[in-house]
Every structure is written in structure tokens, then in C-alpha cells.
Coordinates of C-alpha atoms and ligand atoms in Angstrom, one line a residue:
M1 CA -103.4 97.3 -27.1
E2 CA -103.4 99.9 -24.9
A3 CA -105.5 102.5 -26.5
L4 CA -108.4 99.6 -26.6
L5 CA -107.6 99.4 -22.9
S6 CA -108.4 103.0 -23.0
K7 CA -111.1 103.5 -24.9
L8 CA -112.8 100.8 -22.8
S9 CA -112.4 102.3 -19.9
E10 CA -113.3 105.3 -20.7
Q11 CA -116.1 105.1 -23.4
Q12 CA -117.1 101.8 -21.9
E13 CA -117.6 99.9 -24.9
L14 CA -115.8 98.6 -28.1
T15 CA -116.5 96.9 -31.1
A16 CA -117.2 93.3 -31.6
E17 CA -114.0 93.2 -33.7
E18 CA -111.4 95.6 -31.2
I19 CA -113.1 92.8 -28.3
V20 CA -111.7 89.9 -30.8
W21 CA -108.9 92.1 -31.1
F22 CA -108.2 92.3 -27.7
L23 CA -109.0 89.1 -26.4
K24 CA -106.7 87.1 -29.1
N25 CA -103.7 89.8 -28.1
L26 CA -103.8 90.2 -24.2
T27 CA -100.9 89.7 -22.9
P28 CA -100.5 89.0 -18.8
E29 CA -99.5 92.7 -18.0
L30 CA -102.3 93.7 -20.1
K31 CA -104.4 91.6 -18.0
Q32 CA -103.5 93.0 -14.2
Q33 CA -103.8 96.5 -15.6
L34 CA -107.5 95.3 -17.0
Y35 CA -108.1 94.3 -13.8
G36 CA -106.8 97.2 -12.0
R37 CA -109.1 99.5 -14.2
A38 CA -112.4 97.1 -13.5
S39 CA -111.5 97.4 -10.1
E40 CA -111.0 101.1 -10.2
V41 CA -113.9 101.8 -11.8
R42 CA -115.8 99.0 -9.4
K43 CA -114.5 101.6 -6.7
Q44 CA -115.8 104.4 -8.0
Y45 CA -120.0 103.4 -8.1
Y46 CA -119.6 100.4 -4.8
D47 CA -116.5 101.9 -3.3
V48 CA -115.0 98.8 -1.4
S49 CA -118.6 97.1 -0.6
V50 CA -119.6 93.4 -1.7
Y51 CA -122.8 92.6 -1.6
S52 CA -124.3 89.3 0.3
R53 CA -127.3 87.2 -1.3
G54 CA -128.0 84.0 0.8
L55 CA -128.7 81.4 -2.2
I56 CA -131.4 78.6 -1.5
E57 CA -131.6 75.8 -3.5
F58 CA -135.2 74.5 -3.4
S59 CA -135.1 71.8 -6.0
S60 CA -132.7 69.5 -8.0
Y61 CA -135.9 68.8 -10.2
C62 CA -135.6 70.1 -14.0
R63 CA -137.9 69.5 -17.2
Q64 CA -134.8 70.7 -19.4
D65 CA -131.9 69.7 -20.6
C66 CA -128.8 71.7 -20.8
L67 CA -126.2 69.5 -22.0
Y68 CA -123.4 71.0 -19.6
C69 CA -126.0 70.8 -16.6
G70 CA -125.6 68.3 -14.3
L71 CA -129.4 68.7 -13.1
R72 CA -130.3 67.7 -16.8
R73 CA -133.6 65.7 -17.0
S74 CA -131.6 62.8 -18.5
N75 CA -129.2 62.5 -16.1
L76 CA -130.9 59.5 -14.2
N77 CA -127.9 59.0 -11.9
A78 CA -129.0 62.6 -10.1
E79 CA -130.5 62.5 -6.8
R80 CA -133.2 64.8 -6.6
Y81 CA -135.1 66.5 -3.7
R82 CA -137.7 69.0 -3.4
L83 CA -137.7 71.6 0.1
T84 CA -141.1 71.8 1.9
E85 CA -142.8 75.6 2.0
E86 CA -142.1 75.1 5.5
E87 CA -137.9 74.0 4.9
I88 CA -137.4 77.5 2.5
L89 CA -139.1 79.4 5.2
E90 CA -136.9 78.0 7.6
C91 CA -133.9 78.3 5.6
A92 CA -134.5 82.2 4.9
V93 CA -135.3 82.6 9.2
E94 CA -131.7 81.1 9.6
G95 CA -130.4 83.8 7.0
Y96 CA -132.4 86.2 8.2
K97 CA -130.2 85.6 11.7
L98 CA -127.1 86.0 10.0
G99 CA -128.3 89.4 8.4
Y100 CA -128.4 88.4 5.1
R101 CA -131.2 90.7 3.3
S102 CA -131.2 89.3 0.2
I103 CA -132.0 85.8 -0.6
V104 CA -132.2 84.1 -3.9
L105 CA -134.1 81.2 -4.5
Q106 CA -133.0 79.2 -7.2
S107 CA -133.9 75.8 -8.7
G108 CA -134.3 73.6 -11.6
E109 CA -137.4 74.1 -13.7
D110 CA -139.6 72.1 -11.8
A111 CA -143.4 72.2 -12.4
F112 CA -144.3 70.7 -9.1
Y113 CA -143.8 74.8 -8.2
T114 CA -146.7 76.0 -9.4
E115 CA -147.8 80.1 -9.7
K116 CA -149.7 78.9 -6.6
V117 CA -146.6 77.5 -4.9
M118 CA -144.2 80.0 -5.7
T119 CA -146.6 82.7 -4.2
S120 CA -147.8 81.8 -1.1
I121 CA -143.7 81.6 -0.5
V122 CA -142.8 84.8 -2.0
R123 CA -145.6 86.5 -0.1
K124 CA -144.9 84.7 3.6
L125 CA -141.1 85.7 3.0
K126 CA -142.4 89.2 2.3
L127 CA -144.7 88.9 5.0
F128 CA -141.9 87.6 7.8
F129 CA -139.0 90.0 6.4
P130 CA -140.2 92.9 4.3
D131 CA -136.9 94.8 4.5
T132 CA -135.3 91.7 2.1
A133 CA -135.1 91.7 -1.5
I134 CA -136.1 88.9 -3.0
T135 CA -134.9 87.0 -6.0
L136 CA -136.2 84.3 -8.2
S137 CA -133.8 81.9 -10.0
V138 CA -136.1 78.9 -11.6
G139 CA -136.1 79.4 -15.0
E140 CA -138.6 80.2 -18.0
R141 CA -141.9 80.5 -17.0
S142 CA -144.8 82.1 -18.5
E143 CA -145.4 85.8 -18.7
A144 CA -148.6 85.3 -16.1
F145 CA -146.0 83.3 -13.7
Y146 CA -143.9 86.0 -13.7
Q147 CA -146.6 88.8 -13.3
A148 CA -147.7 86.8 -10.6
L149 CA -144.7 86.1 -8.3
Y150 CA -143.9 90.0 -8.9
N151 CA -146.8 90.9 -7.2
A152 CA -146.5 88.6 -4.7
G153 CA -143.6 90.7 -3.7
A154 CA -140.4 89.1 -6.2
D155 CA -138.1 91.9 -6.5
R156 CA -135.1 89.9 -8.6
Y157 CA -135.1 87.7 -11.3
L158 CA -131.8 86.0 -12.8
L159 CA -132.3 84.0 -15.3
R160 CA -128.7 84.0 -17.2
H161 CA -128.5 84.1 -21.1
E162 CA -125.9 81.6 -21.0
T163 CA -124.7 82.5 -24.9
A164 CA -125.6 85.2 -26.9
S165 CA -125.1 83.6 -30.1
R166 CA -128.2 82.1 -31.3
T167 CA -126.3 78.5 -32.7
L168 CA -123.9 78.0 -29.8
Y169 CA -127.4 78.6 -27.4
E170 CA -129.3 76.0 -29.4
S171 CA -126.5 73.7 -29.8
L172 CA -126.4 73.2 -26.3
H173 CA -130.2 73.5 -25.6
P174 CA -132.3 71.0 -26.8
G175 CA -135.7 71.4 -27.1
M176 CA -135.0 75.3 -26.1
S177 CA -135.6 78.2 -28.1
F178 CA -132.8 81.4 -28.0
D179 CA -135.9 83.7 -28.7
N180 CA -138.0 82.4 -26.0
R181 CA -135.1 82.9 -23.8
M182 CA -134.7 86.5 -24.4
E183 CA -138.0 87.1 -24.5
C184 CA -138.5 86.0 -21.1
L185 CA -135.6 88.3 -19.9
R186 CA -137.4 91.4 -22.0
I187 CA -141.0 90.2 -20.6
L188 CA -139.0 90.1 -16.7
R189 CA -137.9 93.8 -17.3
E190 CA -140.9 94.9 -18.6
I191 CA -142.8 94.0 -15.4
G192 CA -140.2 96.1 -13.5
Y193 CA -137.9 93.2 -12.0
Q194 CA -134.3 94.2 -11.3
V195 CA -132.6 91.3 -13.6
G196 CA -129.9 89.2 -14.0
A197 CA -128.2 88.0 -17.0
G198 CA -125.0 86.1 -18.0
F199 CA -123.5 83.6 -19.5
M200 CA -120.3 80.8 -19.5
V201 CA -116.6 80.9 -20.0
G202 CA -115.2 77.9 -21.7
L203 CA -118.4 76.3 -23.7
P204 CA -117.5 74.0 -26.3
G205 CA -117.0 76.0 -29.4
Q206 CA -117.2 79.1 -27.8
T207 CA -114.8 81.2 -30.0
H208 CA -113.5 85.0 -29.0
R209 CA -116.4 86.1 -31.5
H210 CA -118.8 84.5 -29.2
L211 CA -117.7 86.1 -25.7
A212 CA -117.9 89.7 -27.9
E213 CA -121.7 88.8 -28.7
D214 CA -122.3 88.6 -24.8
L215 CA -120.4 91.6 -23.8
L216 CA -122.0 93.2 -26.1
F217 CA -125.3 92.0 -25.2
L218 CA -124.8 93.1 -21.7
K219 CA -124.0 96.2 -23.0
E220 CA -127.2 96.6 -25.0
F221 CA -129.7 95.4 -22.4
H222 CA -128.0 96.6 -19.4
P223 CA -128.9 94.3 -16.6
E224 CA -129.1 94.9 -13.5
M225 CA -127.2 92.0 -12.3
I226 CA -124.3 90.2 -14.4
G227 CA -123.4 86.9 -13.2
I228 CA -120.4 85.3 -15.6
G229 CA -119.0 82.1 -14.4
P230 CA -116.2 79.2 -15.8
F231 CA -118.2 76.3 -17.6
I232 CA -117.3 73.7 -15.4
P233 CA -117.5 69.3 -17.0
H234 CA -120.0 67.2 -15.4
S235 CA -119.2 63.5 -15.7
A236 CA -122.8 62.2 -16.1
T237 CA -123.6 64.7 -19.0
P238 CA -122.6 64.5 -22.8
L239 CA -120.0 67.4 -22.1
N240 CA -117.8 65.3 -19.6
G241 CA -114.8 65.5 -21.5
A242 CA -115.0 69.3 -23.0
A243 CA -112.0 71.1 -21.6
G244 CA -114.2 73.4 -19.5
G245 CA -113.4 77.5 -19.1
T246 CA -110.8 78.9 -17.2
V247 CA -110.7 81.1 -13.9
E248 CA -108.4 83.4 -15.9
D249 CA -110.4 83.5 -18.8
T250 CA -113.2 84.4 -16.9
L251 CA -111.4 86.7 -14.7
V252 CA -111.1 88.6 -18.3
M253 CA -114.5 88.6 -19.0
I254 CA -115.7 89.5 -15.4
A255 CA -113.4 92.7 -16.1
M256 CA -114.1 93.4 -19.2
A257 CA -118.1 93.2 -17.9
R258 CA -117.4 95.3 -15.4
L259 CA -116.0 98.1 -17.6
M260 CA -118.8 97.8 -20.3
V261 CA -121.5 97.8 -17.4
P262 CA -119.9 99.6 -14.5
D263 CA -123.1 99.6 -12.2
A264 CA -124.0 96.1 -12.5
L265 CA -123.8 93.8 -9.9
M266 CA -121.9 91.0 -10.5
P267 CA -121.3 88.2 -8.2
A268 CA -117.7 86.3 -7.3
T269 CA -119.2 82.6 -8.1
T270 CA -119.0 79.3 -6.6
A271 CA -117.6 77.9 -9.8
M272 CA -114.7 80.2 -9.7
G273 CA -114.0 79.4 -6.1
T274 CA -114.2 75.6 -7.2
L275 CA -112.2 75.8 -9.7
D276 CA -109.3 78.0 -7.6
P277 CA -109.7 78.3 -3.7
S278 CA -108.6 82.3 -4.0
G279 CA -111.1 81.9 -7.0
R280 CA -113.5 84.5 -5.9
E281 CA -110.9 87.0 -4.0
K282 CA -109.5 86.8 -7.8
A283 CA -112.7 88.0 -9.1
I284 CA -113.3 90.6 -6.8
Q285 CA -110.1 91.7 -7.5
A286 CA -111.1 91.9 -11.2
G287 CA -114.2 93.8 -10.6
A288 CA -116.9 91.6 -8.9
N289 CA -119.2 92.9 -6.4
V290 CA -121.6 90.6 -4.5
V291 CA -120.9 86.9 -3.1
M292 CA -123.5 84.2 -2.1
P293 CA -123.2 82.3 0.5
I294 CA -125.0 78.9 0.0
L295 CA -127.9 78.6 2.8
S296 CA -129.8 75.4 1.7
P297 CA -129.8 72.3 4.3
L298 CA -126.8 70.4 4.4
Q299 CA -128.3 67.0 3.4
I300 CA -129.7 68.1 0.3
R301 CA -126.5 70.4 -0.9
S302 CA -124.3 67.9 -3.1
K303 CA -127.5 66.9 -5.0
Y304 CA -127.7 70.4 -6.4
A305 CA -125.3 69.6 -8.5
L306 CA -125.1 71.5 -11.6
Y307 CA -121.1 70.8 -11.7
E308 CA -119.0 68.5 -9.2
Q309 CA -116.4 69.2 -6.3
K310 CA -118.3 72.4 -5.6
I311 CA -117.3 74.1 -2.6
C312 CA -119.2 74.5 0.8
M313 CA -120.6 71.4 0.8
G314 CA -120.4 70.9 4.5
D315 CA -120.6 74.4 5.8
E316 CA -122.5 75.4 7.9
P317 CA -124.6 78.9 6.5
E318 CA -122.8 80.4 9.6
H319 CA -119.5 79.0 8.7
C320 CA -120.3 80.2 5.1
R321 CA -121.2 83.9 6.6
S322 CA -118.0 84.0 8.5
C323 CA -115.8 82.5 5.9
L324 CA -116.5 85.1 3.1
E325 CA -116.9 87.6 5.2
M326 CA -113.0 86.7 6.3
R327 CA -111.8 86.1 3.0
I328 CA -113.7 89.8 1.7
A329 CA -111.6 91.5 4.6
V330 CA -108.6 90.3 4.3
S331 CA -108.7 91.0 0.0
G332 CA -109.4 94.6 1.6
Y333 CA -112.9 94.8 0.7
R334 CA -116.4 95.1 3.4
M335 CA -119.2 92.9 3.2
E336 CA -122.5 94.4 2.8
F337 CA -126.0 93.6 4.8
S338 CA -127.8 96.0 3.8
R339 CA -129.3 96.3 7.2
G340 CA -126.2 95.4 9.2
I341 CA -126.4 92.3 11.5
T342 CA -129.4 92.2 13.3
T343 CA -129.6 89.8 16.2
D344 CA -132.8 90.5 17.7
L345 CA -135.4 89.8 15.4
T346 CA -138.3 92.3 15.5
Y347 CA -141.3 89.6 14.5
N348 CA -142.3 87.1 17.9
Y349 CA -142.4 84.1 16.3
K350 CA -140.8 80.7 17.7
T351 CA -140.7 78.5 15.1
V352 CA -142.1 78.8 11.0
S353 CA -144.8 76.3 12.0
E354 CA -145.9 77.5 15.0
Y355 CA -146.1 81.5 13.1
F356 CA -147.9 80.0 9.9
H357 CA -149.9 77.1 11.9
Y358 CA -148.9 74.0 9.4
Ligands
5AD401 N1 -120.4 74.4 -15.0 C1 -120.8 75.9 -15.2 N2 -121.6 76.5 -14.8 C2 -122.8 75.6 -14.7 N3 -124.2 76.4 -14.7 C3 -125.1 75.3 -15.2 N4 -124.1 74.1 -15.2 C4 -123.1 74.6 -15.1 C5 -121.5 73.6 -15.1 N5 -121.2 72.4 -15.1 C6 -124.7 77.9 -14.5 C7 -125.3 77.9 -15.4 C8 -126.8 78.2 -15.1 C9 -126.3 78.6 -13.3 C10 -127.7 78.4 -12.5 O1 -125.1 77.4 -13.3 O2 -125.0 79.6 -16.5 O3 -127.7 79.6 -15.6

């Protein structure tokens, strides 16, 4: 086992069989060593920096029906909302004022936000905040859509592969195709986006072999960003009786992913903080180096329920920032805003509506 851990940290790779063996035979002591190695590697690449990305969850409508997700279209209990362009820009202004220079626009797969609607939003964001990285996380779209949004100024795209096992993927995503998911990731990369992939831990039917496939896929695809979080069953989905993932199993995956893809940006996910009040700090100690504070307006937050009991539901963006900054500092790291906190906006505007003549 020690030899496998050394191979993993020195050569940054293991075979599928070795990963399965490693996962099966991990002891509590070895886990601590694994987290320690992952943390060292993260420090080599990123020192004590933990990067922040402000998250705007702008629509809870979704045309997909993923068995695990509370936003699935068959969940008729889910309350749906859409933010207007103006509301999205207001959230971004709030984020900018708080110092974030990286913004993520995330939604269900909502056809209301056509290429035209999305390019308009992204162009305005870039015009307003040329120094801010714009990340999209709006699911599977056409190549033309991805290209148009890239041309409009989007820099990054998050599309978790969810699981690298075709059979497991297809059992959880009725009507969706594993090949199309992979093709989308490939196209995004080819267009020039910095791409984020990732998976959930603790899905029903997921074995060590499946997790090995996830790690090997990440190693081969080498995404710039890797999101790994525990699956949390939602009561209004077909998987409501499932056991779900644990913080501990997820920490192991985060640490192994850090060792196999040392330069990746890896968030300490909200799902980790939901299962354990110090879940995000533990993720950072195991190799994660990104946090994603929520910028969505308070009134709609609880409606963006991929799973239930999500944390930070009632927290103003300002509170989210100081809470995360404090948690990160206490853990011995430093929250990074790519340009430091700017209180003095260079743009001479009063409100978004005034600027864009809504
Ligand atoms: N528990 C944890 N993560 C979930 N996601 C969706 N539903 C759940 C859930 N019930 C994850 C998926 C998706 C990301 C935005 O959230 O991996 O890609």
C-alpha cells in the first residue's frame, strides 16, 4: 500500500487495478498520508492560495431528467425561476464589488436562454468587467452555441462528466447519451475554453472500479478544473432512498485527483459543506483549491435545489465572502481574488439599468 501511495505521488498515476486495490485496502492512517501528500502537491503548484469564483444560479428550469437531481423535469414539486439579464448583471456587479474576478453562470438546461440571450449577457459582462473570467455551466448545447458564447467572451465551461462509466451514466440519465457528453467536453476544449469536468461520489451502483475509471478519465482528459462532490439524495427524485456519498469517500477522491492531475483547479464543493459543517475545510486540506461563494439573489436561492438542506441559503453575498475568507484563513490558506479587493470601480455608472438603458 505504501508503495502504491508513493507511485501515485511520484509518478502521478496508477492503473485501474491498482486504484481498486488501493481503495479497497485504505486504512485511516493511509488516508491521512494520502491527504498530506495531496496537500503538499497542491502547495507546490498553488502555494496557500484558494481561488474564489462567484456563482450565479440563474435558472432552475431543466429539460433533462437526471435521476439524482432535484431540478429534473419530472420533479413537479420544484419551484422554477428565471433571472432576467438585468438581474444577472446586478448579481455580477455585487460580485465585482465584493472583489470577485471570476464569475460562474450556472443553470439547468433551459432552452429559454438561447444563443442570442446568452451572448448578450456574456458580452455585457465582458464590457462591464473586462478583467473578470466568465465561466458558463449551462449543460449540453450545440457546437454553434459553444462557439458563439466563446466568441462573445466566455472563458471557461463547467460540464461534469458525472461518471466515466457508460453503463452507470446511461442508467442515471434517461434520454441522454454518454457519447454526446464526452463529445461536448471535447468540442469545448477544441474551441479553446478552459474546461471543467468531474463526478459525484456515492452514486447508487457505483463501485471502486467506476471510481477508478473516473480518475483515469480525468488523468487522460486533463481538464483545467475538476469538480468532485458527494451525491446527496433528494426526496423528490427516484433515488430518494439511496445511501448517498460520504465526506470521507469524497476526500479520498479529491486527494487522488489532486495527485493524478496536480495542476487542476478543484473546488471544495457546497455539497461537502452541506454534509459536514467543516466539509469544505477538509476538502482544502485534502487538495482542493477553489471555493464558490453564491451570488444568487436570496429570494430564489432555495429554489435552486439540486439536493436539499443546501447551506448558505439565507446568507447575503457579503456574508458568504467573509465566512469563506475566514474559514480559509483559519485553515492556514489565503482566499485569492485575482486583482485584490477593489472598492473603487473604474466604471462610472449608478445602476445596471441606467448603463444599458433598460
Ligand atoms: N447531489 C450532489 N450533487 C448533485 N448534482 C446534481 N444533483 C446532485 C445531488 N443530488 C451535481 C451534478 C451536477 C452539478 C451541478 O451538481 O454533478 O453536474
